[in-house]
Short mmCIF file of C-alpha atoms and ligand atoms in Angstrom, two decimals:
data_model
loop_
_atom_site.label_atom_id
_atom_site.label_comp_id
_atom_site.label_asym_id
_atom_site.label_seq_id
_atom_site.Cartn_x
_atom_site.Cartn_y
_atom_site.Cartn_z
CA MET J 26 -18.60 -58.22 -82.98
CA SER J 27 -20.40 -60.99 -82.00
CA THR J 28 -21.78 -63.36 -84.50
CA HIS J 29 -25.56 -63.84 -83.06
CA VAL J 30 -26.51 -62.75 -79.49
CA ILE J 31 -28.80 -65.06 -77.30
CA HIS J 32 -29.75 -64.97 -73.60
CA PRO J 33 -26.96 -67.00 -71.70
CA GLU J 34 -28.57 -70.11 -69.96
CA VAL J 35 -26.39 -70.96 -66.83
CA SER J 36 -26.44 -74.43 -65.31
CA ARG J 37 -24.38 -74.66 -61.96
CA SER J 38 -25.46 -78.18 -60.74
CA ALA J 39 -22.21 -80.18 -60.07
CA PRO J 40 -22.02 -83.79 -61.01
CA ALA J 41 -21.02 -86.24 -57.90
CA GLY J 42 -17.22 -85.63 -56.92
CA PHE J 43 -17.06 -82.22 -58.28
CA GLU J 44 -17.27 -78.74 -56.54
CA GLU J 45 -18.80 -76.80 -59.15
CA MET J 46 -19.93 -77.04 -62.96
CA VAL J 47 -20.61 -74.15 -65.22
CA VAL J 48 -22.43 -75.10 -68.43
CA ARG J 49 -23.64 -72.06 -70.39
CA THR J 50 -24.44 -70.48 -73.85
CA GLY J 51 -22.01 -67.68 -74.70
CA GLU J 52 -23.98 -64.43 -74.92
CA ARG J 53 -21.55 -63.55 -78.12
CA SER J 54 -21.06 -66.87 -79.83
CA GLY J 55 -24.08 -68.87 -78.60
CA ALA J 56 -21.52 -71.68 -78.40
CA THR J 57 -21.69 -74.30 -75.04
CA ILE J 58 -18.89 -73.41 -72.60
CA ALA J 59 -18.20 -75.42 -69.79
CA ILE J 60 -16.17 -75.28 -66.81
CA ALA J 61 -15.55 -77.93 -64.33
CA VAL J 62 -14.22 -77.16 -60.94
CA HIS J 63 -13.10 -80.59 -59.44
CA SER J 64 -11.07 -79.37 -56.42
CA THR J 65 -9.89 -76.41 -54.74
CA ALA J 66 -9.13 -78.27 -51.36
CA LEU J 67 -5.23 -77.02 -52.08
CA GLY J 68 -5.91 -73.93 -53.77
CA PRO J 69 -7.73 -72.11 -56.87
CA ALA J 70 -8.68 -74.75 -59.65
CA LEU J 71 -6.19 -74.32 -62.40
CA GLY J 72 -6.57 -76.08 -65.68
CA GLY J 73 -6.20 -74.91 -69.36
CA ALA J 74 -8.95 -73.70 -72.11
CA ARG J 75 -9.66 -76.33 -74.58
CA LEU J 76 -11.21 -74.69 -77.72
CA TRP J 77 -12.13 -77.62 -79.67
CA HIS J 78 -14.90 -78.48 -82.12
CA TYR J 79 -16.70 -81.62 -80.46
CA GLY J 80 -18.97 -84.08 -82.00
CA SER J 81 -21.59 -82.63 -79.65
CA ASP J 82 -21.78 -80.24 -76.65
CA ASP J 83 -22.68 -83.40 -74.08
CA GLU J 84 -18.75 -84.75 -75.53
CA GLY J 85 -17.17 -81.34 -74.73
CA VAL J 86 -19.01 -81.07 -70.96
CA ALA J 87 -17.72 -84.84 -70.35
CA ASP J 88 -14.47 -83.75 -71.50
CA ALA J 89 -14.09 -80.64 -69.47
CA ARG J 90 -15.02 -83.27 -66.20
CA ARG J 91 -12.55 -85.94 -67.01
CA LEU J 92 -9.78 -83.21 -67.63
CA ALA J 93 -10.50 -81.33 -64.20
CA ARG J 94 -10.01 -84.43 -62.22
CA ALA J 95 -7.09 -85.37 -63.79
CA MET J 96 -5.64 -81.62 -63.29
CA THR J 97 -6.58 -81.87 -58.98
CA TYR J 98 -3.99 -84.94 -58.95
CA LYS J 99 -1.23 -83.41 -61.40
CA ALA J 100 -1.31 -80.18 -59.14
CA ALA J 101 -1.50 -82.26 -56.19
CA ALA J 102 1.17 -84.78 -56.64
CA ALA J 103 3.54 -81.82 -58.03
CA GLY J 104 2.86 -80.22 -54.44
CA LEU J 105 1.64 -77.20 -55.69
CA LEU J 106 -1.10 -75.08 -53.97
CA LEU J 107 -3.49 -75.62 -57.01
CA GLY J 108 -6.66 -77.60 -57.40
CA GLY J 109 -7.88 -78.93 -60.45
CA GLY J 110 -10.19 -77.63 -63.07
CA LYS J 111 -10.77 -77.22 -66.70
CA GLY J 112 -12.55 -75.20 -69.37
CA VAL J 113 -13.99 -76.46 -72.62
CA ILE J 114 -15.24 -73.93 -75.38
CA CYS J 115 -17.39 -76.13 -77.74
CA ALA J 116 -16.45 -74.30 -81.15
CA PRO J 117 -19.17 -74.32 -84.03
CA THR J 118 -16.35 -74.76 -86.28
CA PRO J 119 -12.95 -76.61 -86.33
CA ARG J 120 -10.65 -73.86 -86.40
CA PRO J 121 -12.61 -70.79 -85.60
CA GLU J 122 -10.73 -67.51 -86.50
CA GLY J 123 -11.25 -63.60 -86.23
CA GLU J 124 -14.77 -62.34 -84.95
CA LEU J 125 -16.06 -65.74 -83.85
CA ARG J 126 -12.86 -66.83 -82.60
CA ARG J 127 -12.98 -63.53 -80.30
CA ALA J 128 -16.43 -63.97 -79.43
CA LEU J 129 -15.85 -67.38 -78.16
CA LEU J 130 -12.69 -66.14 -75.98
CA LEU J 131 -14.77 -63.28 -74.36
CA ASP J 132 -17.60 -65.86 -73.69
CA PHE J 133 -15.36 -67.99 -72.04
CA GLY J 134 -13.69 -65.07 -69.99
CA ASP J 135 -17.12 -64.16 -68.74
CA ALA J 136 -17.74 -67.58 -67.50
CA VAL J 137 -14.24 -67.70 -65.73
CA GLU J 138 -15.06 -64.37 -63.99
CA SER J 139 -18.37 -65.89 -62.96
CA LEU J 140 -16.39 -67.92 -60.79
CA GLY J 141 -14.80 -65.29 -58.73
CA GLY J 142 -11.31 -66.52 -58.90
CA ARG J 143 -12.30 -70.44 -57.65
CA TYR J 144 -10.78 -71.49 -61.25
CA VAL J 145 -8.21 -69.92 -63.31
CA THR J 146 -7.67 -70.55 -66.81
CA ALA J 147 -4.42 -71.30 -68.74
CA GLU J 148 -3.64 -72.62 -72.66
CA ASP J 149 -4.48 -75.87 -73.65
CA VAL J 150 -5.20 -77.87 -76.89
CA GLY J 151 -6.68 -74.98 -79.22
CA THR J 152 -5.64 -72.02 -77.04
CA GLY J 153 -2.38 -70.04 -77.28
CA ALA J 154 -0.71 -67.26 -75.32
CA ALA J 155 -2.63 -64.48 -77.43
CA ASP J 156 -6.13 -65.97 -76.75
CA MET J 157 -5.45 -65.70 -73.21
CA ALA J 158 -4.67 -62.15 -73.74
CA VAL J 159 -8.35 -61.77 -75.27
CA ILE J 160 -9.71 -63.87 -72.05
CA ALA J 161 -8.27 -61.04 -70.15
CA GLU J 162 -9.93 -58.17 -71.34
CA ARG J 163 -13.17 -60.17 -69.51
CA THR J 164 -11.51 -61.42 -66.16
CA SER J 165 -8.32 -61.28 -64.44
CA HIS J 166 -8.22 -65.07 -63.45
CA VAL J 167 -5.84 -66.05 -66.45
CA VAL J 168 -2.32 -67.05 -66.84
CA GLY J 169 -0.05 -68.22 -69.72
CA LEU J 170 -0.07 -64.81 -71.04
CA PRO J 171 2.04 -63.79 -73.68
CA ASP J 172 5.66 -62.55 -72.43
CA GLU J 173 5.31 -58.93 -73.17
CA ARG J 174 2.04 -58.96 -71.22
CA GLY J 175 4.26 -60.18 -68.04
CA GLY J 176 3.00 -63.58 -68.67
CA SER J 177 5.14 -66.93 -68.83
CA GLY J 178 4.86 -67.36 -72.43
CA ASP J 179 5.54 -70.85 -74.01
CA PRO J 180 5.69 -73.47 -70.98
CA SER J 181 7.36 -76.26 -73.06
CA PRO J 182 10.97 -75.29 -72.37
CA VAL J 183 10.29 -75.79 -68.75
CA THR J 184 7.98 -78.94 -69.49
CA ALA J 185 11.07 -80.50 -70.98
CA ARG J 186 13.43 -79.34 -68.24
CA GLY J 187 10.73 -81.39 -65.84
CA VAL J 188 10.61 -84.43 -68.15
CA LEU J 189 14.90 -84.44 -68.01
CA ALA J 190 14.27 -84.28 -64.28
CA ALA J 191 11.63 -87.33 -64.14
CA MET J 192 14.41 -89.34 -66.49
CA ARG J 193 17.31 -88.51 -64.58
CA ALA J 194 15.33 -90.32 -61.07
CA CYS J 195 14.41 -93.06 -63.61
CA LEU J 196 18.07 -93.77 -64.53
CA GLU J 197 19.35 -93.36 -61.15
CA HIS J 198 16.57 -95.68 -59.87
CA ARG J 199 17.29 -98.36 -62.95
CA PHE J 200 20.95 -97.96 -63.62
CA GLY J 201 22.49 -96.30 -60.60
CA SER J 202 23.67 -92.97 -61.86
CA PRO J 203 21.32 -90.24 -62.94
CA ALA J 204 23.42 -88.82 -65.93
CA PRO J 205 22.04 -89.32 -69.09
CA ALA J 206 25.40 -89.31 -71.07
CA ASP J 207 25.73 -92.75 -73.35
CA VAL J 208 22.33 -93.67 -72.19
CA ARG J 209 20.13 -94.57 -75.49
CA VAL J 210 17.03 -92.52 -75.58
CA CYS J 211 14.45 -92.49 -78.40
CA VAL J 212 12.15 -89.46 -78.25
CA VAL J 213 8.85 -89.99 -80.09
CA GLY J 214 7.25 -86.79 -81.23
CA ALA J 215 9.73 -83.80 -81.34
CA GLY J 216 7.40 -81.13 -81.25
CA HIS J 217 7.39 -78.34 -78.71
CA VAL J 218 8.31 -80.25 -75.70
CA GLY J 219 9.99 -83.18 -77.49
CA GLY J 220 12.18 -80.85 -79.16
CA HIS J 221 13.95 -79.01 -76.32
CA LEU J 222 14.08 -82.37 -74.46
CA ALA J 223 16.09 -83.74 -77.02
CA THR J 224 17.98 -80.57 -77.26
CA LEU J 225 18.83 -81.01 -73.44
CA LEU J 226 19.76 -84.73 -73.90
CA ALA J 227 21.88 -84.26 -76.51
CA GLU J 228 23.94 -81.49 -74.48
CA ALA J 229 24.12 -83.99 -71.77
CA GLY J 230 25.60 -86.81 -73.90
CA ALA J 231 22.74 -89.27 -74.49
CA VAL J 232 22.88 -91.49 -77.43
CA LEU J 233 19.51 -90.12 -79.30
CA THR J 234 17.16 -91.41 -81.68
CA ILE J 235 14.57 -89.02 -82.88
CA CYS J 236 11.21 -90.08 -84.56
CA ASP J 237 8.44 -87.48 -85.91
CA LEU J 238 5.51 -87.92 -88.29
CA ASP J 239 6.32 -84.57 -89.83
CA PRO J 240 9.69 -84.82 -92.01
CA SER J 241 10.53 -81.25 -91.32
CA ARG J 242 11.61 -82.33 -87.73
CA ARG J 243 14.61 -84.55 -89.38
CA ARG J 244 16.61 -81.11 -89.68
CA LEU J 245 16.59 -81.06 -85.73
CA ALA J 246 17.77 -85.05 -85.76
CA ASP J 247 20.33 -83.70 -88.00
CA HIS J 248 21.66 -80.60 -86.02
CA LEU J 249 21.50 -82.76 -83.01
CA GLY J 250 23.52 -85.80 -84.61
CA ALA J 251 20.72 -88.19 -83.60
CA ALA J 252 19.57 -91.00 -85.43
CA TRP J 253 16.08 -90.72 -87.52
CA ILE J 254 13.05 -93.02 -87.78
CA ASP J 255 10.08 -91.65 -89.23
CA ASP J 256 7.58 -94.81 -88.48
CA SER J 257 6.47 -94.42 -84.76
CA ALA J 258 5.47 -98.22 -84.50
CA GLU J 259 8.84 -98.88 -85.18
CA ALA J 260 10.22 -96.39 -82.87
CA ILE J 261 8.27 -97.14 -79.78
CA ILE J 262 9.67 -100.84 -79.95
CA SER J 263 13.43 -99.92 -80.79
CA ASP J 264 16.23 -101.41 -79.04
CA CYS J 265 17.10 -98.21 -76.34
CA ASP J 266 17.39 -97.65 -72.72
CA VAL J 267 14.66 -94.84 -72.55
CA LEU J 268 11.33 -94.39 -74.62
CA ALA J 269 10.28 -90.77 -74.02
CA PRO J 270 6.96 -90.36 -75.70
CA CYS J 271 6.34 -86.66 -76.67
CA ALA J 272 3.60 -86.98 -78.98
CA LEU J 273 -0.03 -87.58 -78.23
CA GLY J 274 -1.47 -89.87 -75.72
CA GLY J 275 -2.35 -93.91 -76.08
CA LEU J 276 1.25 -94.40 -77.54
CA ILE J 277 1.35 -97.56 -75.21
CA ASP J 278 -1.19 -99.94 -75.79
CA ALA J 279 -1.78 -103.74 -74.73
CA ALA J 280 -0.48 -104.82 -78.04
CA THR J 281 2.59 -102.55 -77.62
CA VAL J 282 3.68 -103.41 -73.98
CA PRO J 283 5.28 -107.46 -74.96
CA ARG J 284 7.13 -105.58 -77.70
CA LEU J 285 8.90 -102.87 -76.16
CA ARG J 286 12.68 -103.24 -75.90
CA CYS J 287 13.24 -100.09 -73.59
CA ARG J 288 14.21 -100.10 -69.72
CA VAL J 289 12.21 -96.85 -68.95
CA VAL J 290 9.37 -95.27 -70.22
CA CYS J 291 9.49 -91.64 -69.23
CA GLY J 292 8.10 -88.65 -71.33
CA ALA J 293 5.82 -85.63 -71.52
CA ALA J 294 2.68 -87.21 -73.47
CA ASN J 295 -0.46 -86.78 -71.45
CA ASN J 296 -2.37 -90.32 -70.98
CA VAL J 297 0.47 -92.29 -72.40
CA LEU J 298 -0.79 -95.57 -71.37
CA ALA J 299 -4.12 -96.24 -73.46
CA ASP J 300 -5.44 -97.82 -70.17
CA ASP J 301 -3.94 -97.44 -66.83
CA ARG J 302 -4.15 -101.29 -65.81
CA LEU J 303 -1.12 -101.40 -68.10
CA ALA J 304 1.22 -99.81 -65.65
CA ALA J 305 1.29 -103.46 -64.10
CA ALA J 306 2.14 -104.87 -67.41
CA LEU J 307 5.22 -102.40 -67.57
CA ALA J 308 6.03 -103.50 -63.90
CA SER J 309 5.81 -107.12 -64.73
CA ARG J 310 8.25 -106.55 -67.48
CA GLU J 311 10.44 -104.78 -65.04
CA ILE J 312 10.19 -101.36 -67.49
CA THR J 313 10.55 -98.38 -65.11
CA TYR J 314 7.61 -96.00 -65.66
CA ALA J 315 7.44 -92.25 -64.63
CA PRO J 316 3.80 -91.54 -64.52
CA ASP J 317 3.08 -88.90 -66.83
CA PHE J 318 1.38 -86.67 -64.94
CA ILE J 319 4.22 -86.36 -62.60
CA ALA J 320 6.82 -86.24 -65.50
CA ASN J 321 5.20 -83.44 -67.52
CA ALA J 322 3.86 -80.95 -64.76
CA GLY J 323 6.56 -78.49 -65.67
CA GLY J 324 3.72 -76.87 -67.92
CA LEU J 325 1.53 -76.27 -64.96
CA ILE J 326 4.99 -75.25 -62.58
CA ASN J 327 5.45 -72.53 -65.63
CA VAL J 328 1.87 -71.45 -64.90
CA TYR J 329 2.17 -71.40 -60.95
CA ALA J 330 4.84 -69.49 -61.04
CA GLU J 331 3.24 -66.65 -62.97
CA LEU J 332 0.36 -66.99 -60.72
CA HIS J 333 2.65 -66.26 -57.73
CA GLN J 334 5.12 -64.33 -59.50
CA LEU J 335 8.06 -66.91 -58.70
CA GLY J 336 11.57 -66.27 -60.02
CA PRO J 337 13.91 -68.72 -62.00
CA ALA J 338 15.30 -69.82 -58.60
CA ALA J 339 11.68 -71.19 -57.16
CA VAL J 340 10.96 -72.54 -60.73
CA ALA J 341 14.11 -74.59 -60.85
CA ASP J 342 13.23 -75.78 -56.96
CA LEU J 343 9.47 -76.96 -58.29
CA LEU J 344 11.14 -78.71 -61.34
CA GLY J 345 13.65 -80.44 -59.05
CA SER J 346 10.85 -81.68 -56.92
CA ILE J 347 9.66 -83.64 -59.95
CA GLY J 348 12.59 -85.62 -60.03
CA SER J 349 12.62 -86.28 -56.07
CA THR J 350 8.86 -87.41 -56.20
CA VAL J 351 9.55 -90.05 -59.37
CA GLY J 352 12.21 -91.12 -56.81
CA LEU J 353 10.36 -91.30 -53.97
CA ILE J 354 7.34 -93.44 -55.95
CA LEU J 355 9.49 -95.86 -57.86
CA ASP J 356 11.11 -96.75 -54.35
CA ALA J 357 7.54 -97.24 -52.85
CA ALA J 358 6.40 -99.44 -55.93
CA ASP J 359 9.01 -101.53 -55.25
CA ARG J 360 8.56 -101.46 -51.52
CA ASN J 361 4.96 -102.28 -51.65
CA GLY J 362 4.83 -104.44 -54.73
CA THR J 363 2.65 -101.94 -56.47
CA THR J 364 3.16 -99.79 -59.62
CA PRO J 365 4.95 -96.29 -59.89
CA LEU J 366 1.28 -95.11 -60.86
CA ALA J 367 -0.58 -96.42 -58.12
CA GLU J 368 1.91 -94.76 -55.95
CA ALA J 369 1.52 -91.37 -57.83
CA GLN J 370 -2.41 -91.46 -57.64
CA THR J 371 -2.00 -92.58 -53.53
CA LEU J 372 0.60 -89.73 -53.14
CA ALA J 373 -1.86 -87.00 -54.69
CA ARG J 374 -4.69 -88.35 -52.41
CA ARG J 375 -2.45 -88.20 -49.38
CA ARG J 376 -1.69 -84.45 -50.40
CA LEU J 377 -5.35 -83.83 -50.96
CA ARG J 378 -6.41 -84.96 -47.50
CA GLY J 379 -3.59 -82.88 -46.14
CA THR J 380 -1.70 -85.78 -44.67
CA ASP J 381 1.38 -85.09 -46.42
CA LEU J 382 1.75 -81.69 -46.26
CA GLY J 383 4.41 -80.08 -43.97
P1 NAD T 403 3.16 -80.58 -80.37
O1 NAD T 403 2.17 -80.78 -80.83
O2 NAD T 403 4.39 -79.31 -80.35
O3 NAD T 403 4.11 -81.74 -80.53
C1 NAD T 403 3.67 -83.05 -80.72
C2 NAD T 403 4.88 -83.81 -81.88
O4 NAD T 403 4.65 -85.11 -81.97
C3 NAD T 403 4.63 -82.98 -83.41
O5 NAD T 403 5.92 -82.59 -84.06
C4 NAD T 403 4.00 -84.05 -84.26
O6 NAD T 403 4.16 -84.14 -85.63
C5 NAD T 403 4.64 -85.38 -83.37
N1 NAD T 403 3.64 -86.74 -83.64
C6 NAD T 403 1.90 -86.82 -83.50
N2 NAD T 403 2.02 -87.97 -83.60
C7 NAD T 403 3.12 -88.82 -84.00
C8 NAD T 403 3.34 -89.95 -83.88
N3 NAD T 403 2.25 -91.25 -83.75
N4 NAD T 403 4.84 -90.53 -84.15
C9 NAD T 403 5.47 -89.59 -84.22
N5 NAD T 403 5.43 -88.45 -83.96
C10 NAD T 403 4.09 -88.04 -83.67
O7 NAD T 403 2.86 -80.83 -79.07
P2 NAD T 403 3.74 -80.53 -77.52
O8 NAD T 403 3.71 -79.33 -77.03
O9 NAD T 403 5.07 -80.73 -77.58
O10 NAD T 403 3.33 -81.61 -76.38
C11 NAD T 403 3.80 -82.96 -76.69
C12 NAD T 403 2.84 -83.77 -75.64
O11 NAD T 403 3.23 -83.14 -74.37
C13 NAD T 403 1.17 -83.80 -75.50
O12 NAD T 403 0.88 -84.83 -75.34
C14 NAD T 403 0.86 -82.95 -74.71
O13 NAD T 403 -0.25 -82.84 -74.08
C15 NAD T 403 1.81 -82.90 -73.38
N6 NAD T 403 2.25 -81.82 -72.63
C16 NAD T 403 3.04 -80.56 -73.26
C17 NAD T 403 2.96 -79.72 -72.22
C18 NAD T 403 3.65 -78.43 -72.82
O14 NAD T 403 4.27 -77.89 -72.29
N7 NAD T 403 3.62 -78.23 -74.09
C19 NAD T 403 3.11 -79.81 -71.17
C20 NAD T 403 2.63 -80.88 -70.49
C21 NAD T 403 1.89 -82.15 -71.34
#
């Protein structure tokens, strides 16, 4: 079963600001596994398992730390009783399959189990529901299992509903009505989340433009009666009311901000701003920005519901709270002369201190 077996080396010294850090060599795969537990102040640290072929193990360990901290803020800002953590599997090859993949996942499962439930894992870049089923052979602290295993399955439809709730709050703040009807929205990246979001927006009567690098996504644009742009550089600066970045991060950088012609930026992509300081540049151009980690919290809500066996009504409530949170932080940013991003970070910190919990 295993490719090569060596004794696991375990390190548990946590860097400053983290509760726990596990770095170990997989018993079956020999690969480096890292799990960073940033905070369990609000609940078990939940964060996906990233399976990636890094340039070096140190890069993978650093990624686990960076992503774990972001999960703490995302959960706290979404009002979820969850902490922040992240798991990284440093794959020895770019897309491991077969026995090697299984060995990596079982090794990761052992590392998750060693944390006794203080960290709960889920899907992330490079892993999917079928991989969670393999990890579940070694630990029960895993969510995002396939539908047939009673899991929550593909999170992207729920993520898209959350982004729509955030967008409605932005529209209300900016134009006085939350309704997307007749609003010109440009969705950049029509994959899992962007495709669902575009469909919801079309149903709500928005005037859509869709952009994707993948020409096969044009079929969706045609089906929805949307305009099509195949060049994202052109799409980002197109004349629209709402820019909805749903591709990779860093789409909006210092060179792009002065050229934007939208009034609102609200999408699913993680780290949509190449640099946090660009939140101020957007504000000075009077572009309303829904911070990504609030707008895209639906994916986390999806696995939270699986963890706590919540039904559709509770999920709908949590998704609705994405909208109300965006409304609150946009108002606070206006009132305090700050940015929505700064207000979102303040909200998360307050919840972590317990000063914002009822
Ligand atoms: P995906 O891979 O299914 O879709 C991304 C799409 O973007 C693909 O169709 C791809 O061709 C396209 N794309 C990539 N670069 C592009 C570019 N420069 N211009 C135009 N199109 C481009 O991914 P996804 O699951 O839909 O996730 C999209 C984003 O949302 C990611 O940043 C992800 O981290 C974030 N996110 C996703 C979820 C979820 O539930 N899937 C939850 C939270 C956050």
